[in-house]
Amino acid sequence: MRAPVPANTPRWVWVALGGLGLALAAAQVWWLAANDRPPMWDSALHLTHALRFLDFFRHGDGGLTALLGLSPFYPPLFYLLLAPLLALRAGPDTATLIHLPFLAALLGSVFYLGRRATGRAEAGLLAAALTAAWPHVVWLSRDLLIDLETVALTALIVALAAATEGFSRRRLTVGLGIVFGLALLTKWTVLFYTAGPLALLAVQAWRRAPDATTRRAAADNVAWATVAAAAVAWPWYLHRAGFLAAQFLPVTQGLGPVEGDPVVWSLAGWSYYLRALCGWHLFGPLFLVFLAAAAAALVRLARRRVDAPAAWSLALALVWVAVPYIVFTLLANKAPRHISPVLPAVSLLIVSFVFGLERAWLRRTLTGACAGIAAAQFLLLTFGCPLIPPRLQVAPASADAFTERFLRDAPAGVPAASVRRWPDAWFLYQQDAFEIWTPPRRENWRLAEIVQHIGKHPAPGRASLGLVPDAPRFNVWSFRATAALMKQELAIWRISSFDPAGAAFRPYRWILLADGNQGPVWNTADNARLVAFVRQHPERFVLRRQWPLPGGATAWLFEHLQAEVPDDPGWPPFWPSKY
């Protein structure tokens, strides 16, 4: 039997929870101050989106239709929230602070659910601490990605749904609908993360209702919540329905085979997110605790060794993990962060297991061990440790998780190409993710200097820049964000396909090349030939400036003397029309 939910939470628990939040905020601010790298691909894309919204509000061009069209693929709420922050101080570090209130909501939601599931406030505190220290939560909180908000909103939705007590509390249920609508305006995949828990809570409400009148009242409340959610989210979805429908299959099913993700109907495909939980989300020691907790929960449910409230809490956490796992396994496009919103449920399973132990000494020992390991992981990801390897692989790789192309400069001919392979393997731990998410680093990628040079040396016609590399921090979106921050008009797009006549270069007044990291192998196959073409045609391309880049690489900026820049203001496209 679980202990009854305490009427009051001890003061020391509130102090500890508040201290945890303040410590996380301090670590976030310190990390951002110590790190000066530009945002990577997706983060720069989101920053560029948010700056478009800020520019819209400053100039007031267009009405609601124009506003709804500013974000073609991603819902707009994240950018609407970012715009005021960027108005105060424009920059990626300022924008990343948007995560702090969502981290607070995440901690509060998981604390509530952990306290509710076990009847012990200290269990809620441990669940909140574990969630804050999960590696992927730490990494997501330090980059400008929507996924952290998705994790927090998923936990908040489940917490609110549980607090409605079978959807019997109308105001809270309607509030749940509003939050759900806001979550849909943040990322539409929240449907996949919340479908299982909400369906289970609805079944629980139906079965526990004492009579038909109570059931009708709960159904009415859910209907009002649905109306509230639709009222919040429908304008953008109605406006973008056709585009989203056209993009769904190419994005969810088309990118995976191109990027080399495991085939859906294979052992590697079905175990992909299990490996991700081990090596990316939890790390080895706590992954083993999670497996033990999940197995114990299944056994307790199968043998009916728990009372009804505790059984529903265990089932809720298991369904919360299982449904997204299955859904995203069936999608060909895979990435570890796709199942980040299940991490609060992982924390709940662990604390239910730990605080369900009958022997007090074992319970205290395991509580201390989990808390200590989580704190060590957080410190490792925040500061790094040069005394241990960057990562420790404990089982063979099933394939490559990510492969990057590198070029070594050869001025007289085609640059020499090589690849770096990141294995899709079982890891005990990792200090970084693909060297993209790492402890803080000081690196100058010369983005502002390059954009400033183009602005100070105007060429005839419209300014346009064509990039050959697509490196994590040296790509179209990082330059677009930089130009937007500098308020400089510059049309920027990638040159990725080679043809013997060099037609791909024609629209660009400026051509930017670099050696070193070129980006993913799947979209940089022609980079070496593109670089060689520019070098071999000095009558068309004149080297104007070069800059040293991190890692010993070099960037070269060429002026294209035969450029024919389109006058169409819709060129280049802000968002690719197809994948």
mmCIF file of C-alpha atoms in Angstrom, residues 181-524:
data_model
loop_
_atom_site.group_PDB
_atom_site.id
_atom_site.type_symbol
_atom_site.label_atom_id
_atom_site.label_comp_id
_atom_site.label_asym_id
_atom_site.label_seq_id
_atom_site.Cartn_x
_atom_site.Cartn_y
_atom_site.Cartn_z
ATOM 1 C CA GLY A 181 -3.673 24.522 -27.042
ATOM 2 C CA LEU A 182 -0.545 26.495 -26.164
ATOM 3 C CA ALA A 183 1.488 23.283 -26.330
ATOM 4 C CA LEU A 184 0.104 22.615 -29.818
ATOM 5 C CA LEU A 185 1.250 26.120 -30.755
ATOM 6 C CA THR A 186 4.718 25.167 -29.551
ATOM 7 C CA LYS A 187 5.211 21.812 -31.283
ATOM 8 C CA TRP A 188 2.537 19.633 -32.841
ATOM 9 C CA THR A 189 4.233 16.376 -31.759
ATOM 10 C CA VAL A 190 2.926 17.054 -28.235
ATOM 11 C CA LEU A 191 -0.059 14.993 -29.439
ATOM 12 C CA PHE A 192 2.122 11.883 -29.515
ATOM 13 C CA TYR A 193 3.599 12.506 -26.068
ATOM 14 C CA THR A 194 0.339 13.187 -24.241
ATOM 15 C CA ALA A 195 -2.073 10.849 -26.049
ATOM 16 C CA GLY A 196 -1.258 7.816 -23.887
ATOM 17 C CA PRO A 197 -1.383 9.520 -20.454
ATOM 18 C CA LEU A 198 -4.537 11.508 -21.274
ATOM 19 C CA ALA A 199 -6.328 8.428 -22.633
ATOM 20 C CA LEU A 200 -5.396 6.437 -19.534
ATOM 21 C CA LEU A 201 -6.569 9.208 -17.211
ATOM 22 C CA ALA A 202 -9.846 9.370 -19.142
ATOM 23 C CA VAL A 203 -10.338 5.608 -18.702
ATOM 24 C CA GLN A 204 -9.532 5.949 -15.007
ATOM 25 C CA ALA A 205 -12.051 8.791 -14.634
ATOM 26 C CA TRP A 206 -14.760 6.763 -16.360
ATOM 27 C CA ARG A 207 -14.188 3.641 -14.276
ATOM 28 C CA ARG A 208 -13.949 5.460 -10.947
ATOM 29 C CA ALA A 209 -16.987 7.696 -11.467
ATOM 30 C CA PRO A 210 -19.710 6.673 -8.991
ATOM 31 C CA ASP A 211 -22.638 7.297 -11.333
ATOM 32 C CA ALA A 212 -23.740 8.441 -14.798
ATOM 33 C CA THR A 213 -24.212 12.032 -13.643
ATOM 34 C CA THR A 214 -20.567 12.281 -12.631
ATOM 35 C CA ARG A 215 -19.502 10.818 -15.949
ATOM 36 C CA ARG A 216 -21.628 13.321 -17.893
ATOM 37 C CA ALA A 217 -20.181 16.197 -15.878
ATOM 38 C CA ALA A 218 -16.634 15.003 -16.586
ATOM 39 C CA ALA A 219 -17.448 14.597 -20.281
ATOM 40 C CA ASP A 220 -18.842 18.137 -20.364
ATOM 41 C CA ASN A 221 -15.669 19.465 -18.762
ATOM 42 C CA VAL A 222 -13.517 17.620 -21.307
ATOM 43 C CA ALA A 223 -15.660 19.052 -24.105
ATOM 44 C CA TRP A 224 -15.107 22.582 -22.797
ATOM 45 C CA ALA A 225 -11.370 21.863 -22.537
ATOM 46 C CA THR A 226 -11.365 20.666 -26.134
ATOM 47 C CA VAL A 227 -13.104 23.856 -27.236
ATOM 48 C CA ALA A 228 -10.540 25.917 -25.313
ATOM 49 C CA ALA A 229 -7.616 24.043 -26.884
ATOM 50 C CA ALA A 230 -9.089 24.425 -30.365
ATOM 51 C CA ALA A 231 -9.770 28.134 -29.857
ATOM 52 C CA VAL A 232 -6.121 28.692 -28.928
ATOM 53 C CA ALA A 233 -4.511 26.551 -31.635
ATOM 54 C CA TRP A 234 -6.874 26.476 -34.619
ATOM 55 C CA PRO A 235 -5.959 29.799 -36.337
ATOM 56 C CA TRP A 236 -2.391 28.764 -37.108
ATOM 57 C CA TYR A 237 -3.226 25.134 -37.948
ATOM 58 C CA LEU A 238 -6.078 26.157 -40.209
ATOM 59 C CA HIS A 239 -3.782 28.570 -42.020
ATOM 60 C CA ARG A 240 -0.929 26.044 -42.385
ATOM 61 C CA ALA A 241 -2.943 22.816 -42.825
ATOM 62 C CA GLY A 242 -2.097 22.316 -46.489
ATOM 63 C CA PHE A 243 1.611 22.951 -46.011
ATOM 64 C CA LEU A 244 1.837 20.667 -42.968
ATOM 65 C CA ALA A 245 0.000 17.863 -44.762
ATOM 66 C CA ALA A 246 2.371 18.137 -47.720
ATOM 67 C CA GLN A 247 5.445 18.118 -45.451
ATOM 68 C CA PHE A 248 4.421 15.367 -43.020
ATOM 69 C CA LEU A 249 5.566 12.321 -44.997
ATOM 70 C CA PRO A 250 8.725 13.899 -46.479
ATOM 71 C CA VAL A 251 9.869 15.044 -43.019
ATOM 72 C CA THR A 252 8.847 12.010 -40.941
ATOM 73 C CA GLN A 253 9.537 9.270 -43.489
ATOM 74 C CA GLY A 254 11.726 10.786 -46.189
ATOM 75 C CA LEU A 255 14.645 12.198 -44.195
ATOM 76 C CA GLY A 256 15.434 9.018 -42.270
ATOM 77 C CA PRO A 257 16.732 6.913 -45.201
ATOM 78 C CA VAL A 258 18.666 9.903 -46.558
ATOM 79 C CA GLU A 259 20.367 10.525 -43.227
ATOM 80 C CA GLY A 260 21.140 6.833 -42.706
ATOM 81 C CA ASP A 261 18.761 6.141 -39.804
ATOM 82 C CA PRO A 262 18.025 2.474 -39.001
ATOM 83 C CA VAL A 263 15.307 0.784 -41.059
ATOM 84 C CA VAL A 264 11.996 0.829 -39.201
ATOM 85 C CA TRP A 265 11.315 -2.906 -39.342
ATOM 86 C CA SER A 266 14.669 -4.074 -38.011
ATOM 87 C CA LEU A 267 16.194 -4.886 -34.635
ATOM 88 C CA ALA A 268 18.380 -1.787 -34.900
ATOM 89 C CA GLY A 269 15.291 0.300 -35.631
ATOM 90 C CA TRP A 270 13.236 -1.000 -32.710
ATOM 91 C CA SER A 271 16.144 -0.774 -30.264
ATOM 92 C CA TYR A 272 17.231 2.690 -31.487
ATOM 93 C CA TYR A 273 15.496 4.639 -28.730
ATOM 94 C CA LEU A 274 16.537 2.097 -26.117
ATOM 95 C CA ARG A 275 20.161 2.832 -27.053
ATOM 96 C CA ALA A 276 19.307 6.531 -27.009
ATOM 97 C CA LEU A 277 17.912 6.243 -23.483
ATOM 98 C CA CYS A 278 21.086 4.511 -22.336
ATOM 99 C CA GLY A 279 23.745 6.623 -24.041
ATOM 100 C CA TRP A 280 22.018 9.976 -24.505
ATOM 101 C CA HIS A 281 19.193 10.452 -22.038
ATOM 102 C CA LEU A 282 20.103 8.650 -18.819
ATOM 103 C CA PHE A 283 23.637 7.197 -19.059
ATOM 104 C CA GLY A 284 24.452 3.646 -18.054
ATOM 105 C CA PRO A 285 24.041 3.466 -14.250
ATOM 106 C CA LEU A 286 20.647 5.172 -14.069
ATOM 107 C CA PHE A 287 19.530 3.398 -17.247
ATOM 108 C CA LEU A 288 19.947 0.118 -15.356
ATOM 109 C CA VAL A 289 17.898 1.528 -12.474
ATOM 110 C CA PHE A 290 15.226 2.554 -14.988
ATOM 111 C CA LEU A 291 15.116 -0.954 -16.481
ATOM 112 C CA ALA A 292 14.760 -2.429 -12.999
ATOM 113 C CA ALA A 293 12.031 0.085 -12.167
ATOM 114 C CA ALA A 294 10.095 -0.609 -15.369
ATOM 115 C CA ALA A 295 10.361 -4.380 -14.851
ATOM 116 C CA ALA A 296 9.248 -4.045 -11.221
ATOM 117 C CA ALA A 297 6.291 -1.905 -12.258
ATOM 118 C CA LEU A 298 5.183 -4.464 -14.830
ATOM 119 C CA VAL A 299 5.500 -7.305 -12.314
ATOM 120 C CA ARG A 300 3.597 -5.400 -9.630
ATOM 121 C CA LEU A 301 0.804 -4.588 -12.064
ATOM 122 C CA ALA A 302 0.640 -8.138 -13.425
ATOM 123 C CA ARG A 303 0.510 -9.666 -9.943
ATOM 124 C CA ARG A 304 -1.716 -6.893 -8.549
ATOM 125 C CA ARG A 305 0.629 -6.226 -5.660
ATOM 126 C CA VAL A 306 -0.300 -2.539 -5.378
ATOM 127 C CA ASP A 307 -3.436 -0.674 -4.443
ATOM 128 C CA ALA A 308 -5.540 0.924 -7.165
ATOM 129 C CA PRO A 309 -4.170 4.505 -6.950
ATOM 130 C CA ALA A 310 -0.568 3.294 -7.056
ATOM 131 C CA ALA A 311 -1.404 0.943 -9.933
ATOM 132 C CA TRP A 312 -2.847 3.790 -11.968
ATOM 133 C CA SER A 313 0.276 5.901 -11.267
ATOM 134 C CA LEU A 314 2.566 3.102 -12.452
ATOM 135 C CA ALA A 315 0.434 2.509 -15.532
ATOM 136 C CA LEU A 316 0.471 6.226 -16.297
ATOM 137 C CA ALA A 317 4.276 6.358 -16.305
ATOM 138 C CA LEU A 318 4.586 3.174 -18.371
ATOM 139 C CA VAL A 319 2.098 4.380 -20.998
ATOM 140 C CA TRP A 320 3.800 7.785 -21.072
ATOM 141 C CA VAL A 321 7.052 6.038 -22.073
ATOM 142 C CA ALA A 322 5.604 3.318 -24.309
ATOM 143 C CA VAL A 323 3.356 5.290 -26.668
ATOM 144 C CA PRO A 324 5.993 7.803 -27.889
ATOM 145 C CA TYR A 325 8.548 4.984 -28.088
ATOM 146 C CA ILE A 326 6.311 3.030 -30.476
ATOM 147 C CA VAL A 327 5.166 6.053 -32.492
ATOM 148 C CA PHE A 328 8.633 7.446 -33.111
ATOM 149 C CA THR A 329 10.079 4.022 -33.813
ATOM 150 C CA LEU A 330 7.522 3.676 -36.614
ATOM 151 C CA LEU A 331 8.678 6.991 -38.120
ATOM 152 C CA ALA A 332 11.707 6.622 -40.370
ATOM 153 C CA ASN A 333 13.259 9.922 -39.305
ATOM 154 C CA LYS A 334 14.935 9.318 -35.937
ATOM 155 C CA ALA A 335 16.835 11.433 -33.439
ATOM 156 C CA PRO A 336 17.457 10.919 -29.702
ATOM 157 C CA ARG A 337 15.672 14.166 -28.793
ATOM 158 C CA HIS A 338 12.419 12.926 -30.330
ATOM 159 C CA ILE A 339 11.607 11.014 -27.148
ATOM 160 C CA SER A 340 12.942 13.559 -24.641
ATOM 161 C CA PRO A 341 9.387 14.255 -23.340
ATOM 162 C CA VAL A 342 9.258 10.751 -21.837
ATOM 163 C CA LEU A 343 12.036 11.622 -19.380
ATOM 164 C CA PRO A 344 9.683 12.875 -16.634
ATOM 165 C CA ALA A 345 7.949 9.484 -16.792
ATOM 166 C CA VAL A 346 11.319 7.753 -16.440
ATOM 167 C CA SER A 347 11.921 9.779 -13.270
ATOM 168 C CA LEU A 348 8.504 8.802 -11.934
ATOM 169 C CA LEU A 349 9.147 5.106 -12.543
ATOM 170 C CA ILE A 350 12.483 5.314 -10.738
ATOM 171 C CA VAL A 351 11.128 7.099 -7.644
ATOM 172 C CA SER A 352 8.132 4.755 -7.506
ATOM 173 C CA PHE A 353 10.558 1.841 -7.519
ATOM 174 C CA VAL A 354 12.954 3.340 -4.968
ATOM 175 C CA PHE A 355 10.312 4.545 -2.516
ATOM 176 C CA GLY A 356 8.388 1.328 -2.926
ATOM 177 C CA LEU A 357 11.231 -0.678 -1.366
ATOM 178 C CA GLU A 358 10.254 -2.116 2.016
ATOM 179 C CA ARG A 359 13.672 -1.977 3.688
ATOM 180 C CA ALA A 360 14.453 1.543 4.846
ATOM 181 C CA TRP A 361 18.235 1.180 4.615
ATOM 182 C CA LEU A 362 18.007 -0.010 1.010
ATOM 183 C CA ARG A 363 15.579 2.778 0.153
ATOM 184 C CA ARG A 364 17.867 5.422 1.651
ATOM 185 C CA THR A 365 20.949 3.944 -0.011
ATOM 186 C CA LEU A 366 19.388 3.830 -3.450
ATOM 187 C CA THR A 367 17.925 7.332 -3.044
ATOM 188 C CA GLY A 368 21.357 8.711 -2.200
ATOM 189 C CA ALA A 369 22.998 6.773 -5.031
ATOM 190 C CA CYS A 370 20.499 8.040 -7.636
ATOM 191 C CA ALA A 371 20.829 11.618 -6.420
ATOM 192 C CA GLY A 372 24.627 11.403 -6.326
ATOM 193 C CA ILE A 373 24.910 9.884 -9.813
ATOM 194 C CA ALA A 374 22.520 12.487 -11.232
ATOM 195 C CA ALA A 375 24.542 15.315 -9.667
ATOM 196 C CA ALA A 376 27.786 13.825 -11.028
ATOM 197 C CA GLN A 377 26.291 13.593 -14.520
ATOM 198 C CA PHE A 378 25.127 17.204 -14.368
ATOM 199 C CA LEU A 379 28.587 18.398 -13.296
ATOM 200 C CA LEU A 380 30.280 16.273 -15.976
ATOM 201 C CA LEU A 381 28.141 17.793 -18.738
ATOM 202 C CA THR A 382 28.512 21.312 -17.352
ATOM 203 C CA PHE A 383 32.268 21.420 -16.725
ATOM 204 C CA GLY A 384 33.680 18.350 -18.468
ATOM 205 C CA CYS A 385 36.435 16.123 -17.107
ATOM 206 C CA PRO A 386 39.680 15.765 -19.108
ATOM 207 C CA LEU A 387 40.808 12.912 -16.850
ATOM 208 C CA ILE A 388 38.355 10.436 -18.367
ATOM 209 C CA PRO A 389 37.590 9.577 -22.020
ATOM 210 C CA PRO A 390 35.023 11.743 -23.838
ATOM 211 C CA ARG A 391 32.723 8.702 -24.049
ATOM 212 C CA LEU A 392 32.767 5.044 -23.064
ATOM 213 C CA GLN A 393 31.234 2.531 -25.432
ATOM 214 C CA VAL A 394 30.132 -0.700 -23.753
ATOM 215 C CA ALA A 395 28.622 -2.607 -26.693
ATOM 216 C CA PRO A 396 29.239 -2.728 -30.457
ATOM 217 C CA ALA A 397 27.713 -0.150 -32.746
ATOM 218 C CA SER A 398 24.757 -1.175 -34.856
ATOM 219 C CA ALA A 399 25.554 1.475 -37.486
ATOM 220 C CA ASP A 400 26.660 5.081 -37.789
ATOM 221 C CA ALA A 401 24.503 7.545 -35.875
ATOM 222 C CA PHE A 402 25.966 10.521 -37.706
ATOM 223 C CA THR A 403 28.704 10.904 -40.314
ATOM 224 C CA GLU A 404 30.430 14.180 -41.166
ATOM 225 C CA ARG A 405 32.506 15.066 -44.206
ATOM 226 C CA PHE A 406 35.836 16.880 -43.894
ATOM 227 C CA LEU A 407 37.945 18.545 -46.577
ATOM 228 C CA ARG A 408 41.680 19.175 -46.488
ATOM 229 C CA ASP A 409 42.713 22.168 -48.571
ATOM 230 C CA ALA A 410 44.548 21.508 -51.819
ATOM 231 C CA PRO A 411 44.830 24.836 -53.724
ATOM 232 C CA ALA A 412 46.023 23.231 -56.927
ATOM 233 C CA GLY A 413 43.208 20.704 -57.286
ATOM 234 C CA VAL A 414 40.269 18.918 -55.717
ATOM 235 C CA PRO A 415 40.507 18.963 -51.902
ATOM 236 C CA ALA A 416 41.060 15.642 -50.183
ATOM 237 C CA ALA A 417 37.924 14.382 -48.459
ATOM 238 C CA SER A 418 37.544 12.240 -45.358
ATOM 239 C CA VAL A 419 34.691 11.326 -43.023
ATOM 240 C CA ARG A 420 34.213 11.199 -39.261
ATOM 241 C CA ARG A 421 31.814 8.539 -38.031
ATOM 242 C CA TRP A 422 29.855 8.782 -34.803
ATOM 243 C CA PRO A 423 28.629 5.273 -33.876
ATOM 244 C CA ASP A 424 25.066 4.395 -32.968
ATOM 245 C CA ALA A 425 26.172 2.292 -30.002
ATOM 246 C CA TRP A 426 25.545 1.556 -26.338
ATOM 247 C CA PHE A 427 27.418 4.126 -24.237
ATOM 248 C CA LEU A 428 28.002 4.154 -20.501
ATOM 249 C CA TYR A 429 28.279 7.942 -20.729
ATOM 250 C CA GLN A 430 29.213 10.733 -23.135
ATOM 251 C CA GLN A 431 30.726 14.106 -22.270
ATOM 252 C CA ASP A 432 29.449 15.610 -25.507
ATOM 253 C CA ALA A 433 27.008 14.926 -28.317
ATOM 254 C CA PHE A 434 28.750 14.890 -31.709
ATOM 255 C CA GLU A 435 30.965 17.733 -30.358
ATOM 256 C CA ILE A 436 27.903 19.958 -30.807
ATOM 257 C CA TRP A 437 26.593 19.856 -27.249
ATOM 258 C CA THR A 438 29.689 20.079 -25.054
ATOM 259 C CA PRO A 439 30.993 21.847 -21.973
ATOM 260 C CA PRO A 440 31.407 25.588 -22.725
ATOM 261 C CA ARG A 441 33.974 26.589 -25.359
ATOM 262 C CA ARG A 442 35.423 29.826 -26.663
ATOM 263 C CA GLU A 443 35.387 29.654 -30.473
ATOM 264 C CA ASN A 444 35.281 32.472 -33.018
ATOM 265 C CA TRP A 445 33.612 31.342 -36.231
ATOM 266 C CA ARG A 446 33.992 34.819 -37.857
ATOM 267 C CA LEU A 447 30.331 35.009 -38.846
ATOM 268 C CA ALA A 448 29.911 38.684 -37.988
ATOM 269 C CA GLU A 449 33.242 39.585 -39.616
ATOM 270 C CA ILE A 450 32.249 37.905 -42.878
ATOM 271 C CA VAL A 451 28.810 39.544 -42.953
ATOM 272 C CA GLN A 452 30.380 42.907 -42.061
ATOM 273 C CA HIS A 453 32.960 42.598 -44.863
ATOM 274 C CA ILE A 454 30.198 41.982 -47.410
ATOM 275 C CA GLY A 455 28.311 45.017 -46.118
ATOM 276 C CA LYS A 456 31.362 47.264 -46.368
ATOM 277 C CA HIS A 457 32.187 46.161 -49.916
ATOM 278 C CA PRO A 458 28.931 46.413 -51.857
ATOM 279 C CA ALA A 459 28.980 44.902 -55.316
ATOM 280 C CA PRO A 460 26.601 45.820 -58.136
ATOM 281 C CA GLY A 461 23.037 44.653 -57.585
ATOM 282 C CA ARG A 462 21.508 42.834 -54.666
ATOM 283 C CA ALA A 463 23.837 41.358 -52.035
ATOM 284 C CA SER A 464 23.711 37.569 -52.066
ATOM 285 C CA LEU A 465 25.901 34.953 -50.421
ATOM 286 C CA GLY A 466 26.207 31.309 -51.469
ATOM 287 C CA LEU A 467 27.678 28.871 -48.946
ATOM 288 C CA VAL A 468 29.274 25.562 -49.839
ATOM 289 C CA PRO A 469 29.904 24.242 -46.290
ATOM 290 C CA ASP A 470 27.054 23.118 -44.049
ATOM 291 C CA ALA A 471 28.984 22.670 -40.799
ATOM 292 C CA PRO A 472 27.176 22.724 -37.434
ATOM 293 C CA ARG A 473 28.085 26.348 -36.680
ATOM 294 C CA PHE A 474 29.018 27.531 -40.179
ATOM 295 C CA ASN A 475 25.900 27.152 -42.317
ATOM 296 C CA VAL A 476 23.051 29.012 -43.988
ATOM 297 C CA TRP A 477 21.015 29.447 -40.816
ATOM 298 C CA SER A 478 23.924 30.634 -38.692
ATOM 299 C CA PHE A 479 24.699 33.301 -41.310
ATOM 300 C CA ARG A 480 21.042 34.240 -41.706
ATOM 301 C CA ALA A 481 20.725 34.718 -37.948
ATOM 302 C CA THR A 482 23.929 36.760 -37.867
ATOM 303 C CA ALA A 483 22.820 39.017 -40.724
ATOM 304 C CA ALA A 484 19.417 39.497 -39.049
ATOM 305 C CA LEU A 485 21.060 40.416 -35.737
ATOM 306 C CA MET A 486 23.250 42.919 -37.580
ATOM 307 C CA LYS A 487 20.197 44.254 -39.463
ATOM 308 C CA GLN A 488 21.952 43.687 -42.778
ATOM 309 C CA GLU A 489 20.056 42.801 -45.950
ATOM 310 C CA LEU A 490 21.747 39.722 -47.370
ATOM 311 C CA ALA A 491 20.196 36.919 -49.421
ATOM 312 C CA ILE A 492 21.788 33.665 -48.217
ATOM 313 C CA TRP A 493 21.403 30.100 -49.465
ATOM 314 C CA ARG A 494 23.436 26.943 -49.971
ATOM 315 C CA ILE A 495 25.273 25.731 -53.044
ATOM 316 C CA SER A 496 25.142 21.954 -52.802
ATOM 317 C CA SER A 497 24.947 20.526 -56.346
ATOM 318 C CA PHE A 498 27.808 20.529 -58.834
ATOM 319 C CA ASP A 499 27.440 20.937 -62.581
ATOM 320 C CA PRO A 500 30.313 21.369 -65.071
ATOM 321 C CA ALA A 501 29.118 24.828 -66.174
ATOM 322 C CA GLY A 502 28.925 26.139 -62.616
ATOM 323 C CA ALA A 503 25.306 27.244 -62.993
ATOM 324 C CA ALA A 504 24.694 26.734 -59.265
ATOM 325 C CA PHE A 505 26.969 29.711 -58.529
ATOM 326 C CA ARG A 506 25.160 32.139 -60.853
ATOM 327 C CA PRO A 507 22.723 33.783 -58.374
ATOM 328 C CA TYR A 508 25.404 34.627 -55.796
ATOM 329 C CA ARG A 509 27.527 37.770 -55.703
ATOM 330 C CA TRP A 510 29.652 36.307 -52.917
ATOM 331 C CA ILE A 511 30.833 32.692 -52.544
ATOM 332 C CA LEU A 512 32.021 31.348 -49.191
ATOM 333 C CA LEU A 513 34.220 28.256 -49.020
ATOM 334 C CA ALA A 514 35.919 26.525 -46.116
ATOM 335 C CA ASP A 515 37.946 23.441 -45.441
ATOM 336 C CA GLY A 516 37.596 21.322 -42.320
ATOM 337 C CA ASN A 517 34.107 20.179 -41.291
ATOM 338 C CA GLN A 518 31.654 20.413 -44.195
ATOM 339 C CA GLY A 519 28.610 18.968 -42.425
ATOM 340 C CA PRO A 520 26.610 15.731 -42.865
ATOM 341 C CA VAL A 521 27.779 13.421 -45.642
ATOM 342 C CA TRP A 522 24.288 13.122 -47.099
ATOM 343 C CA ASN A 523 24.160 16.731 -48.305
ATOM 344 C CA THR A 524 27.846 17.542 -48.899
#
